[in-house]
Coordinates of C-alpha atoms and ligand atoms in Angstrom, one line a residue:
X1 CA -6.7 -36.9 102.0
X2 CA -6.5 -33.5 103.7
X3 CA -3.4 -31.5 103.5
X4 CA -1.1 -31.7 106.5
X5 CA -2.2 -28.9 108.9
X6 CA -1.0 -29.9 112.3
X7 CA -2.5 -27.2 114.4
X8 CA -1.8 -27.1 118.1
X9 CA -4.8 -28.0 120.4
X10 CA -5.8 -29.4 123.7
X11 CA -6.6 -33.1 123.6
X12 CA -9.1 -34.0 126.4
X13 CA -9.4 -37.7 127.0
X14 CA -12.5 -38.7 129.0
X15 CA -11.6 -42.2 130.4
X16 CA -8.0 -41.1 130.7
X17 CA -7.2 -43.7 133.3
X18 CA -9.0 -46.6 131.4
X19 CA -7.7 -49.6 129.6
X20 CA -7.9 -48.1 126.1
X21 CA -6.1 -45.0 127.1
X22 CA -3.3 -47.0 128.8
X23 CA -3.0 -49.7 126.2
X24 CA -3.4 -47.6 123.0
X25 CA -3.7 -43.8 123.4
X26 CA -0.7 -42.9 125.5
X27 CA 1.7 -45.3 123.7
X28 CA 0.5 -43.9 120.4
X29 CA 1.0 -40.3 121.5
X30 CA 4.4 -41.2 122.9
X31 CA 5.5 -42.8 119.6
X32 CA 4.3 -39.8 117.7
X33 CA 6.2 -37.6 120.0
X34 CA 9.4 -39.6 119.6
X35 CA 8.9 -39.4 115.8
X36 CA 8.3 -35.6 115.9
X37 CA 4.7 -35.9 114.8
X38 CA 3.0 -34.1 117.7
X39 CA 2.2 -30.4 117.2
X40 CA 4.7 -28.5 119.3
X41 CA 2.1 -27.0 121.8
X42 CA -0.2 -30.0 122.1
X43 CA -1.4 -30.6 125.6
X44 CA -3.2 -33.8 126.8
X45 CA -5.7 -33.6 129.6
X46 CA -6.6 -37.0 131.0
X47 CA -10.0 -37.0 132.8
X48 CA -10.9 -39.7 135.3
X49 CA -12.7 -40.2 138.6
X50 CA -9.8 -41.5 140.6
X51 CA -7.7 -39.3 142.8
X52 CA -4.3 -38.6 141.2
X53 CA -2.0 -35.6 141.3
X54 CA -0.3 -34.7 138.1
X55 CA 2.8 -36.5 139.4
X56 CA 1.1 -39.6 140.6
X57 CA -0.8 -39.9 137.3
X58 CA 2.4 -39.7 135.4
X59 CA 4.1 -42.3 137.6
X60 CA 1.2 -44.7 138.2
X61 CA -0.7 -44.5 134.9
X62 CA 1.4 -42.9 132.2
X63 CA 4.9 -44.5 132.8
X64 CA 3.6 -48.1 133.2
X65 CA 1.4 -47.7 130.1
X66 CA 4.4 -46.7 128.0
X67 CA 6.7 -49.3 129.6
X68 CA 4.2 -52.1 128.8
X69 CA 2.6 -51.1 125.5
X70 CA 4.9 -48.7 123.6
X71 CA 6.9 -50.0 120.7
X72 CA 9.5 -47.3 121.6
X73 CA 10.5 -48.3 125.1
X74 CA 14.1 -47.8 124.2
X75 CA 13.4 -44.0 124.0
X76 CA 11.8 -43.7 127.4
X77 CA 15.0 -42.5 129.2
X78 CA 15.4 -39.6 126.9
X79 CA 11.8 -38.7 126.0
X80 CA 9.6 -39.6 128.9
X81 CA 10.2 -36.4 130.9
X82 CA 9.6 -33.9 128.0
X83 CA 6.6 -36.0 126.9
X84 CA 5.1 -36.1 130.4
X85 CA 5.2 -32.3 130.8
X86 CA 2.5 -32.2 128.1
X87 CA 0.1 -34.3 130.1
X88 CA -2.2 -33.2 132.8
X89 CA -4.7 -35.0 135.0
X90 CA -8.2 -33.7 135.8
X91 CA -10.4 -35.4 138.3
X92 CA -14.2 -35.3 137.9
X93 CA -17.2 -37.5 137.5
X94 CA -18.7 -37.1 134.1
X95 CA -22.2 -36.8 135.6
X96 CA -21.2 -33.8 137.8
X97 CA -22.2 -30.7 135.8
X98 CA -20.0 -28.5 138.1
X99 CA -17.1 -30.7 136.9
X100 CA -17.4 -29.4 133.4
X101 CA -17.3 -25.7 134.5
X102 CA -14.1 -26.5 136.5
X103 CA -12.7 -28.4 133.5
X104 CA -13.5 -25.4 131.3
X105 CA -11.5 -23.1 133.6
X106 CA -8.6 -25.6 133.7
X107 CA -8.5 -25.7 129.9
X108 CA -8.4 -21.9 129.8
X109 CA -5.6 -21.9 132.3
X110 CA -3.6 -24.3 130.2
X111 CA -4.3 -22.3 127.1
X112 CA -3.1 -19.1 128.8
X113 CA 0.1 -21.0 129.8
X114 CA 0.5 -22.5 126.3
X115 CA -0.7 -19.7 124.0
X116 CA 0.0 -21.9 120.9
X117 CA -3.2 -23.9 121.6
X118 CA -5.4 -21.1 120.3
X119 CA -8.7 -22.5 121.6
X120 CA -8.6 -25.7 119.4
X121 CA -10.0 -28.7 121.3
X122 CA -10.2 -32.4 120.7
X123 CA -12.6 -34.4 123.0
X124 CA -11.7 -38.1 123.0
X125 CA -14.5 -40.3 124.5
X126 CA -12.6 -43.3 125.8
X127 CA -15.4 -44.2 128.1
X128 CA -18.2 -46.8 128.0
X129 CA -20.7 -46.2 125.2
X130 CA -23.5 -45.3 127.6
X131 CA -21.5 -42.2 128.6
X132 CA -21.0 -40.9 125.0
X133 CA -24.4 -39.0 124.9
X134 CA -24.2 -37.5 128.4
X135 CA -20.7 -36.3 128.0
X136 CA -21.5 -34.5 124.8
X137 CA -24.7 -33.0 126.2
X138 CA -22.7 -31.7 129.2
X139 CA -20.0 -30.3 127.0
X140 CA -22.6 -28.3 125.2
X141 CA -24.7 -27.2 128.2
X142 CA -21.7 -26.0 130.1
X143 CA -20.3 -24.1 127.1
X144 CA -17.1 -26.1 126.5
X145 CA -18.3 -26.4 123.0
X146 CA -18.4 -24.7 120.6
X147 CA -14.7 -24.1 121.2
X148 CA -13.0 -20.8 120.4
X149 CA -10.9 -22.4 117.7
X150 CA -11.8 -25.6 115.9
X151 CA -13.3 -28.6 117.8
X152 CA -13.4 -32.3 117.1
X153 CA -14.9 -35.3 119.0
X154 CA -13.5 -38.8 118.7
X155 CA -15.9 -41.7 119.4
X156 CA -14.8 -45.2 120.2
X157 CA -16.7 -48.3 119.1
X158 CA -19.4 -49.5 119.5
X159 CA -21.4 -46.9 117.7
X160 CA -24.8 -48.0 118.9
X161 CA -26.2 -51.5 119.5
X162 CA -28.5 -51.4 116.5
X163 CA -29.7 -48.9 114.0
X164 CA -32.2 -47.1 116.3
X165 CA -29.6 -46.7 119.1
X166 CA -26.9 -45.6 116.7
X167 CA -29.3 -43.1 115.2
X168 CA -30.1 -41.7 118.6
X169 CA -26.4 -41.5 119.5
X170 CA -25.7 -39.7 116.3
X171 CA -28.5 -37.2 117.0
X172 CA -27.0 -36.5 120.4
X173 CA -23.5 -35.9 118.9
X174 CA -24.9 -33.8 116.1
X175 CA -26.5 -31.5 118.7
X176 CA -23.0 -30.3 119.6
X177 CA -20.8 -31.3 116.6
X178 CA -21.1 -31.2 112.9
X179 CA -20.6 -34.4 110.9
X180 CA -17.2 -33.1 109.8
X181 CA -16.2 -32.7 113.5
X182 CA -17.1 -36.2 114.4
X183 CA -14.3 -38.8 114.2
X184 CA -15.8 -42.3 114.6
X185 CA -12.9 -44.7 115.2
X186 CA -12.6 -48.0 113.4
X187 CA -9.1 -48.9 114.4
X188 CA -8.8 -51.4 111.6
X189 CA -8.7 -48.5 109.2
X190 CA -5.5 -47.3 110.9
X191 CA -3.7 -50.5 110.2
X192 CA -0.9 -50.3 107.6
X193 CA -2.1 -53.1 105.4
X194 CA -5.7 -51.9 105.4
X195 CA -4.5 -48.6 104.0
X196 CA -2.4 -50.6 101.5
X197 CA -5.5 -52.3 100.0
X198 CA -6.4 -49.2 98.0
X199 CA -2.8 -48.8 96.9
X200 CA -2.5 -52.4 95.8
X201 CA -5.8 -52.2 93.9
X202 CA -5.5 -48.8 92.3
X203 CA -1.7 -48.4 91.8
X204 CA -1.0 -51.7 90.0
X205 CA -2.0 -52.5 86.5
X206 CA -2.0 -56.2 87.4
X207 CA -5.1 -56.1 89.6
X208 CA -7.6 -53.5 88.5
X209 CA -8.5 -55.1 85.1
X210 CA -9.3 -58.4 86.8
X211 CA -10.9 -57.1 89.9
X212 CA -14.5 -58.2 89.1
X213 CA -16.9 -61.0 88.7
X214 CA -15.4 -62.2 85.4
X215 CA -12.1 -63.1 87.0
X216 CA -12.6 -63.4 90.8
X217 CA -14.2 -66.6 92.1
X218 CA -14.8 -65.4 95.7
X219 CA -13.3 -63.4 98.5
X220 CA -12.5 -64.7 102.0
X221 CA -12.0 -62.4 105.0
X222 CA -10.9 -63.8 108.3
X223 CA -10.2 -62.0 111.5
X224 CA -9.4 -64.6 114.1
X225 CA -8.2 -64.2 117.7
X226 CA -6.8 -66.9 120.0
X227 CA -7.7 -64.7 123.0
X228 CA -11.0 -65.0 124.9
X229 CA -12.8 -62.0 126.2
X230 CA -10.1 -61.2 128.8
X231 CA -11.4 -58.4 131.1
X232 CA -14.0 -57.1 128.7
X233 CA -16.6 -59.9 129.4
X234 CA -19.3 -57.5 130.5
X235 CA -19.1 -55.4 127.3
X236 CA -18.7 -58.4 125.0
X237 CA -21.5 -60.4 126.5
X238 CA -23.9 -57.6 125.5
X239 CA -22.3 -57.1 122.1
X240 CA -21.2 -60.5 120.6
X241 CA -19.1 -61.0 117.5
X242 CA -21.6 -59.7 115.0
X243 CA -21.8 -56.3 116.6
X244 CA -18.3 -56.2 117.9
X245 CA -16.5 -57.2 114.7
X246 CA -18.8 -57.6 111.7
X247 CA -20.8 -54.4 111.8
X248 CA -17.6 -52.3 111.8
X249 CA -14.3 -53.9 111.0
X250 CA -15.2 -56.7 108.7
X251 CA -17.7 -54.7 106.7
X252 CA -15.1 -51.9 106.4
X253 CA -12.7 -54.4 104.9
X254 CA -15.4 -55.5 102.4
X255 CA -15.9 -51.8 101.3
X256 CA -12.1 -51.4 100.7
X257 CA -11.9 -54.6 98.7
X258 CA -15.1 -53.9 96.7
X259 CA -15.3 -50.1 96.2
X260 CA -15.0 -48.5 92.8
X261 CA -12.0 -46.3 92.3
X262 CA -12.8 -42.9 93.9
X263 CA -12.7 -39.8 91.7
X264 CA -9.8 -38.6 94.0
X265 CA -8.3 -39.4 97.3
X266 CA -10.3 -36.6 98.9
X267 CA -12.0 -37.7 102.1
X268 CA -15.6 -37.5 100.8
X269 CA -14.7 -39.1 97.5
X270 CA -13.4 -42.2 99.2
X271 CA -16.2 -42.4 101.7
X272 CA -18.8 -41.9 98.9
X273 CA -17.5 -45.1 97.2
X274 CA -17.3 -47.1 100.4
X275 CA -20.9 -46.3 101.3
X276 CA -22.1 -47.4 97.9
X277 CA -20.7 -50.9 98.6
X278 CA -22.6 -51.0 101.9
X279 CA -25.8 -50.0 100.3
X280 CA -25.3 -52.6 97.6
X281 CA -25.1 -55.5 100.1
X282 CA -27.9 -58.0 99.5
X283 CA -30.0 -58.0 102.6
X284 CA -30.3 -61.4 104.4
X285 CA -33.9 -62.3 105.0
X286 CA -34.8 -64.9 107.6
X287 CA -34.3 -67.8 105.3
X288 CA -31.0 -66.5 104.1
X289 CA -29.8 -65.9 107.7
X290 CA -30.6 -69.6 108.4
X291 CA -28.5 -70.6 105.5
X292 CA -25.7 -68.0 105.2
X293 CA -25.1 -66.6 108.7
X294 CA -23.5 -69.1 111.1
X295 CA -23.0 -68.3 114.7
X296 CA -21.0 -70.1 117.4
X297 CA -19.9 -69.9 121.0
X298 CA -16.8 -71.6 122.3
X299 CA -16.8 -74.3 125.0
X300 CA -13.8 -75.5 126.9
X301 CA -10.8 -76.5 124.7
X302 CA -7.1 -75.9 124.2
X303 CA -5.1 -72.9 122.8
X304 CA -1.4 -73.5 122.2
X305 CA -1.6 -76.7 124.2
X306 CA -3.1 -75.0 127.3
X307 CA -6.6 -75.8 128.5
X308 CA -8.9 -72.8 128.5
X309 CA -12.4 -72.5 130.0
X310 CA -15.7 -72.2 128.1
X311 CA -17.0 -68.7 127.2
X312 CA -19.8 -69.1 129.8
X313 CA -17.2 -69.4 132.6
X314 CA -15.3 -66.2 131.6
X315 CA -15.3 -63.3 134.0
X316 CA -18.4 -61.1 133.9
X317 CA -20.1 -63.4 131.4
X318 CA -23.6 -64.7 132.0
X319 CA -23.3 -68.5 132.8
X320 CA -26.3 -69.1 130.5
X321 CA -25.1 -66.6 127.8
X322 CA -26.3 -67.1 124.2
X323 CA -23.9 -64.5 122.9
X324 CA -22.0 -65.5 119.8
X325 CA -18.2 -65.6 120.0
X326 CA -17.9 -66.7 116.3
X327 CA -19.6 -65.6 113.1
X328 CA -19.3 -66.8 109.5
X329 CA -21.3 -65.1 106.8
X330 CA -21.7 -65.4 103.1
X331 CA -22.8 -62.2 101.5
X332 CA -23.3 -60.7 98.0
X333 CA -22.8 -57.3 96.7
X334 CA -25.4 -56.5 94.1
X335 CA -23.7 -54.3 91.6
X336 CA -22.2 -54.8 88.1
X337 CA -18.7 -55.5 89.4
X338 CA -19.5 -58.1 92.0
X339 CA -22.8 -59.8 91.0
X340 CA -22.5 -63.5 91.7
X341 CA -19.2 -63.3 93.7
X342 CA -19.6 -64.6 97.2
X343 CA -17.8 -62.8 100.0
X344 CA -17.2 -65.2 102.9
X345 CA -16.4 -63.5 106.3
X346 CA -15.5 -65.2 109.5
X347 CA -14.4 -63.9 112.9
X348 CA -14.2 -65.3 116.4
X349 CA -12.5 -65.6 119.7
X350 CA -10.5 -68.6 120.9
X351 CA -9.7 -69.7 117.3
X352 CA -6.5 -71.7 116.6
X353 CA -4.4 -68.7 115.4
X354 CA -4.4 -65.0 115.6
X355 CA -4.7 -63.7 112.1
X356 CA -6.5 -61.1 110.0
X357 CA -6.2 -61.6 106.3
X358 CA -8.1 -61.2 103.0
X359 CA -7.8 -63.8 100.3
X360 CA -9.0 -63.1 96.8
X361 CA -9.4 -66.3 94.9
X362 CA -9.3 -65.9 91.1
X363 CA -11.3 -68.2 88.8
X364 CA -9.5 -71.3 87.6
X365 CA -8.5 -71.6 84.0
X366 CA -9.9 -74.6 82.1
X367 CA -8.0 -77.8 82.6
X368 CA -7.0 -78.1 78.9
X369 CA -3.3 -77.7 78.7
X370 CA -2.1 -78.4 82.2
X371 CA -4.3 -81.0 83.8
X372 CA -4.0 -83.3 86.7
X373 CA -1.2 -85.5 85.3
X374 CA 1.2 -82.5 85.4
X375 CA 0.6 -81.9 89.1
X376 CA -1.7 -79.9 91.1
X377 CA -3.2 -76.9 89.3
X378 CA -4.1 -74.3 92.0
X379 CA -6.3 -71.2 91.7
X380 CA -4.4 -67.9 91.7
X381 CA -4.7 -66.2 95.1
X382 CA -3.9 -62.8 96.3
X383 CA -3.4 -62.9 100.0
X384 CA -3.4 -59.6 102.0
X385 CA -2.0 -60.1 105.5
X386 CA -3.2 -57.5 107.9
X387 CA -1.9 -58.9 111.2
X388 CA 0.2 -60.1 112.9
X389 CA 2.3 -60.4 109.7
X390 CA 1.8 -57.5 107.4
X391 CA 2.3 -58.2 103.7
X392 CA 0.9 -59.5 100.6
X393 CA 1.6 -62.5 98.5
X394 CA 0.4 -64.1 95.3
X395 CA 0.0 -67.8 94.6
X396 CA 0.9 -68.7 91.0
X397 CA 1.4 -72.0 89.2
X398 CA 4.9 -72.5 87.8
X399 CA 6.9 -75.2 86.2
X400 CA 9.0 -77.3 88.5
X401 CA 12.7 -77.4 87.5
X402 CA 13.5 -80.6 85.6
X403 CA 13.1 -82.4 82.3
X404 CA 9.3 -82.6 82.4
X405 CA 6.3 -80.4 82.5
X406 CA 5.3 -80.8 86.2
X407 CA 3.9 -77.7 87.7
X408 CA 3.6 -76.6 91.3
X409 CA 2.2 -73.6 93.2
X410 CA 4.7 -70.9 94.1
X411 CA 4.5 -67.9 96.3
X412 CA 5.6 -64.3 95.4
X413 CA 5.9 -62.8 98.7
X414 CA 6.3 -59.4 100.3
X415 CA 6.3 -59.2 104.1
X416 CA 6.5 -55.8 105.5
X417 CA 7.3 -56.6 109.1
X418 CA 9.3 -59.8 108.7
X419 CA 12.7 -58.0 108.5
X420 CA 14.4 -57.3 111.8
X421 CA 14.1 -53.7 112.7
X422 CA 10.9 -52.9 110.8
X423 CA 8.4 -51.8 113.3
X424 CA 5.2 -50.5 111.7
X425 CA 3.3 -47.7 113.5
X426 CA 0.3 -48.8 115.6
X427 CA -3.1 -48.1 114.1
X428 CA -3.8 -45.5 116.8
X429 CA -0.7 -43.5 115.9
X430 CA -2.0 -42.9 112.4
X431 CA -5.6 -42.3 113.6
X432 CA -4.6 -39.8 116.4
X433 CA -2.3 -38.0 113.9
X434 CA -5.2 -37.7 111.5
X435 CA -7.5 -36.3 114.2
X436 CA -4.9 -33.7 115.0
X437 CA -4.4 -32.7 111.4
X438 CA -8.1 -32.8 110.6
X439 CA -8.2 -35.7 108.1
X440 CA -11.2 -37.9 108.7
X441 CA -10.7 -40.2 105.7
X442 CA -9.9 -43.2 107.9
X443 CA -12.9 -42.6 110.1
X444 CA -16.4 -43.8 109.3
X445 CA -19.0 -41.4 108.2
X446 CA -22.5 -41.6 109.6
X447 CA -24.1 -43.0 106.4
X448 CA -21.6 -45.8 106.5
X449 CA -22.5 -46.7 110.1
X450 CA -26.2 -46.5 109.2
X451 CA -25.9 -48.7 106.1
X452 CA -23.8 -51.3 108.1
X453 CA -26.5 -51.5 110.8
X454 CA -29.1 -51.8 108.1
X455 CA -27.4 -54.9 106.9
X456 CA -26.6 -56.4 110.4
X457 CA -29.8 -55.7 112.2
X458 CA -31.9 -58.3 110.3
X459 CA -29.3 -61.0 111.2
X460 CA -29.2 -60.0 114.9
X461 CA -33.0 -60.0 115.0
X462 CA -33.4 -63.4 113.3
X463 CA -30.9 -64.8 115.7
X464 CA -32.6 -63.2 118.7
X465 CA -35.8 -64.9 117.6
X466 CA -34.2 -68.4 117.6
X467 CA -32.1 -69.2 120.7
X468 CA -29.0 -71.3 119.7
X469 CA -27.6 -74.5 121.0
X470 CA -24.4 -73.2 122.5
X471 CA -21.5 -74.0 123.0
X472 CA -21.0 -75.4 119.6
X473 CA -17.2 -75.3 119.1
X474 CA -14.3 -76.1 121.3
X475 CA -11.8 -73.4 122.0
X476 CA -9.0 -73.9 119.5
X477 CA -11.2 -74.9 116.6
X478 CA -12.2 -72.9 113.6
X479 CA -15.8 -72.3 114.8
X480 CA -18.6 -74.8 114.5
X481 CA -18.8 -77.4 111.6
X482 CA -21.5 -75.2 109.9
X483 CA -18.8 -72.6 109.2
X484 CA -16.9 -75.1 107.1
X485 CA -20.1 -76.4 105.4
X486 CA -20.8 -72.8 104.3
X487 CA -18.0 -73.1 101.7
X488 CA -18.0 -76.8 101.2
X489 CA -21.5 -76.8 99.9
X490 CA -20.4 -74.2 97.3
X491 CA -17.4 -76.5 96.3
X492 CA -14.9 -74.2 98.1
X493 CA -13.0 -74.2 101.4
X494 CA -11.4 -71.8 103.8
X495 CA -7.7 -71.6 103.0
X496 CA -5.4 -72.7 105.8
X497 CA -1.8 -71.6 106.1
X498 CA -0.4 -75.1 105.7
X499 CA -2.0 -75.6 102.3
X500 CA -0.3 -72.5 100.8
X501 CA 3.2 -72.7 99.3
X502 CA 5.7 -72.0 102.1
X503 CA 7.2 -68.6 102.7
X504 CA 10.9 -68.4 101.6
X505 CA 13.5 -66.6 103.5
Ligands
LIG1 P1 -12.3 -48.9 131.2 O1 -11.0 -49.6 131.3 O2 -13.5 -49.5 131.9 O3 -12.1 -47.4 131.5 C1 -13.2 -46.6 131.7 C2 -12.7 -45.2 131.9 O4 -13.9 -44.3 132.1 C3 -11.9 -45.0 133.2 O5 -10.9 -44.0 132.9 C4 -12.9 -44.4 134.2 O6 -12.3 -43.6 135.1 C5 -13.7 -43.6 133.3 N1 -15.1 -43.4 133.8 C6 -16.1 -44.3 134.0 N2 -17.1 -43.8 134.6 C7 -16.8 -42.5 134.8 C8 -17.5 -41.4 135.4 N3 -18.7 -41.5 135.9 N4 -16.8 -40.2 135.5 C9 -15.6 -40.1 135.0 N5 -14.9 -41.1 134.4 C10 -15.5 -42.3 134.3 O7 -12.8 -48.9 129.6 P2 -12.0 -49.1 128.3 O8 -11.7 -50.5 128.1 O9 -10.8 -48.2 128.3 O10 -13.0 -48.6 127.2 C11 -13.3 -47.3 126.9 C12 -14.1 -47.2 125.6 O11 -13.2 -47.6 124.5 C13 -15.3 -48.0 125.5 O12 -16.3 -47.3 124.7 C14 -14.9 -49.3 124.8 O13 -15.9 -49.9 124.1 C15 -13.9 -48.7 123.8 N6 -12.9 -49.6 123.4 C16 -12.0 -50.1 124.2 C17 -11.0 -51.0 123.8 C18 -9.9 -51.6 124.7 O14 -9.0 -52.2 124.2 N7 -10.0 -51.4 126.0 C19 -11.0 -51.4 122.4 C20 -11.9 -50.8 121.5 C21 -12.9 -49.9 122.0 P3 -11.8 -44.1 136.6 O15 -10.7 -45.2 136.2 O16 -11.1 -43.0 137.2 O17 -12.9 -44.7 137.2

């Protein structure tokens, strides 16, 4: 972790009128402002094609974005005006080279007005991925980089479509920025409970000694959404769940659960351990893909009692699409700690509940002392809830009160956001804060991206060679039946909320 050095800078957001900027970036910046975490002279320059004046941008884009998406709307009356004075709008097309020269002059004018910025610049690419390379090339060719002070570039997902395209994108970025200046966002890493995984593992005597193949039976990682593709059909139909979720978010969760303790909390020490996990993933050959990689696409169904259309009828989706909206995988990490322990991953759209969680199932004790006649002996579970609830709980077996030896599962529970008034920061708050203070620990390094694609590409290629029979699950179900079979054939099952001991409170 880098020391706090919150230098002033200019934050230039390409795509400053887009969905990501409105939904995530401005609300995060506003929340940081309210909490006093923005550098005093930070200025934000939103770049877009549309015609806005500074005032109309603030009224038509900024204010509605904060009113709709900020967790701090109660502070708008007091803080909106001072916050808005830090925002500027700059109109250009990112393919117009003259636009960069004008932008450069505009940035210098702001720097002259606000001397504190000292030539430090952050370029945030909140535009479609095909624009990443051209924007960076233009920044370099028109002399906006290298900046006079420090410079950083923030890249949204997806980082490539496969290993060759990711390598090419990386080459383009590296022509203008060093690896240390590139911040590749994986917003899962900004979530509170994801950052908590390392703390739970490495700050508690309970867990580290049993965190291995001697005591852990298997790991389940679920990231489920009830939503469909909403207005991102055109992007999603080209990506699919494997590229959109597994290559980045889910494999990042695997690294945090499986990594060795780093030598320190320094950025590169943490990343070194994460990348070792990715490099130890057992590759899936074609036969293993057939057996251990399940894909699905939703048909019509019901979510929360409401009928929803099939994926192929979503806006901007090919009516014959064979894009997967669900993936379940069984994977192994080939190292001394994890040999033989399956990691089961699943993710999808239009699933019955919105939840992201990690379940560590420990091996069962022999049924010698407390066997069936005393009640149901459950495996110990450690459940890490990432969203929407944030917390952690442990399932234990305990004696039921009474004059006999009956046992029952109980739950030791900590819920971070169940209490009224607790309002965890959004992932983008932490990530933007880290970009501004120059701490890339929660961003993915190139070799992590590369190793993740090396694992995912053979699965994508094997699937591309064999067109699926889609749709194969109804919206509102937990994916196709094969996803359940994946565990059942190993004598296991996906844990469902209603099987776990109830939460008290
Ligand atoms: P979007 O809503 O389509 O917005 C695109 C933005 O790019 C708009 O501000 C648009 O400006 C600008 N733009 C497009 N072409 C341009 C051009 N030729 N010159 C100048 N500006 C141009 O896209 P988005 O959903 O915000 O996504 C942006 C990036 O974030 C993508 O890489 C996406 O994969 C990633 N991402 C988005 C989300 C999300 O929740 N939306 C989540 C994760 C990752 P105008 O409006 O002025 O045309």
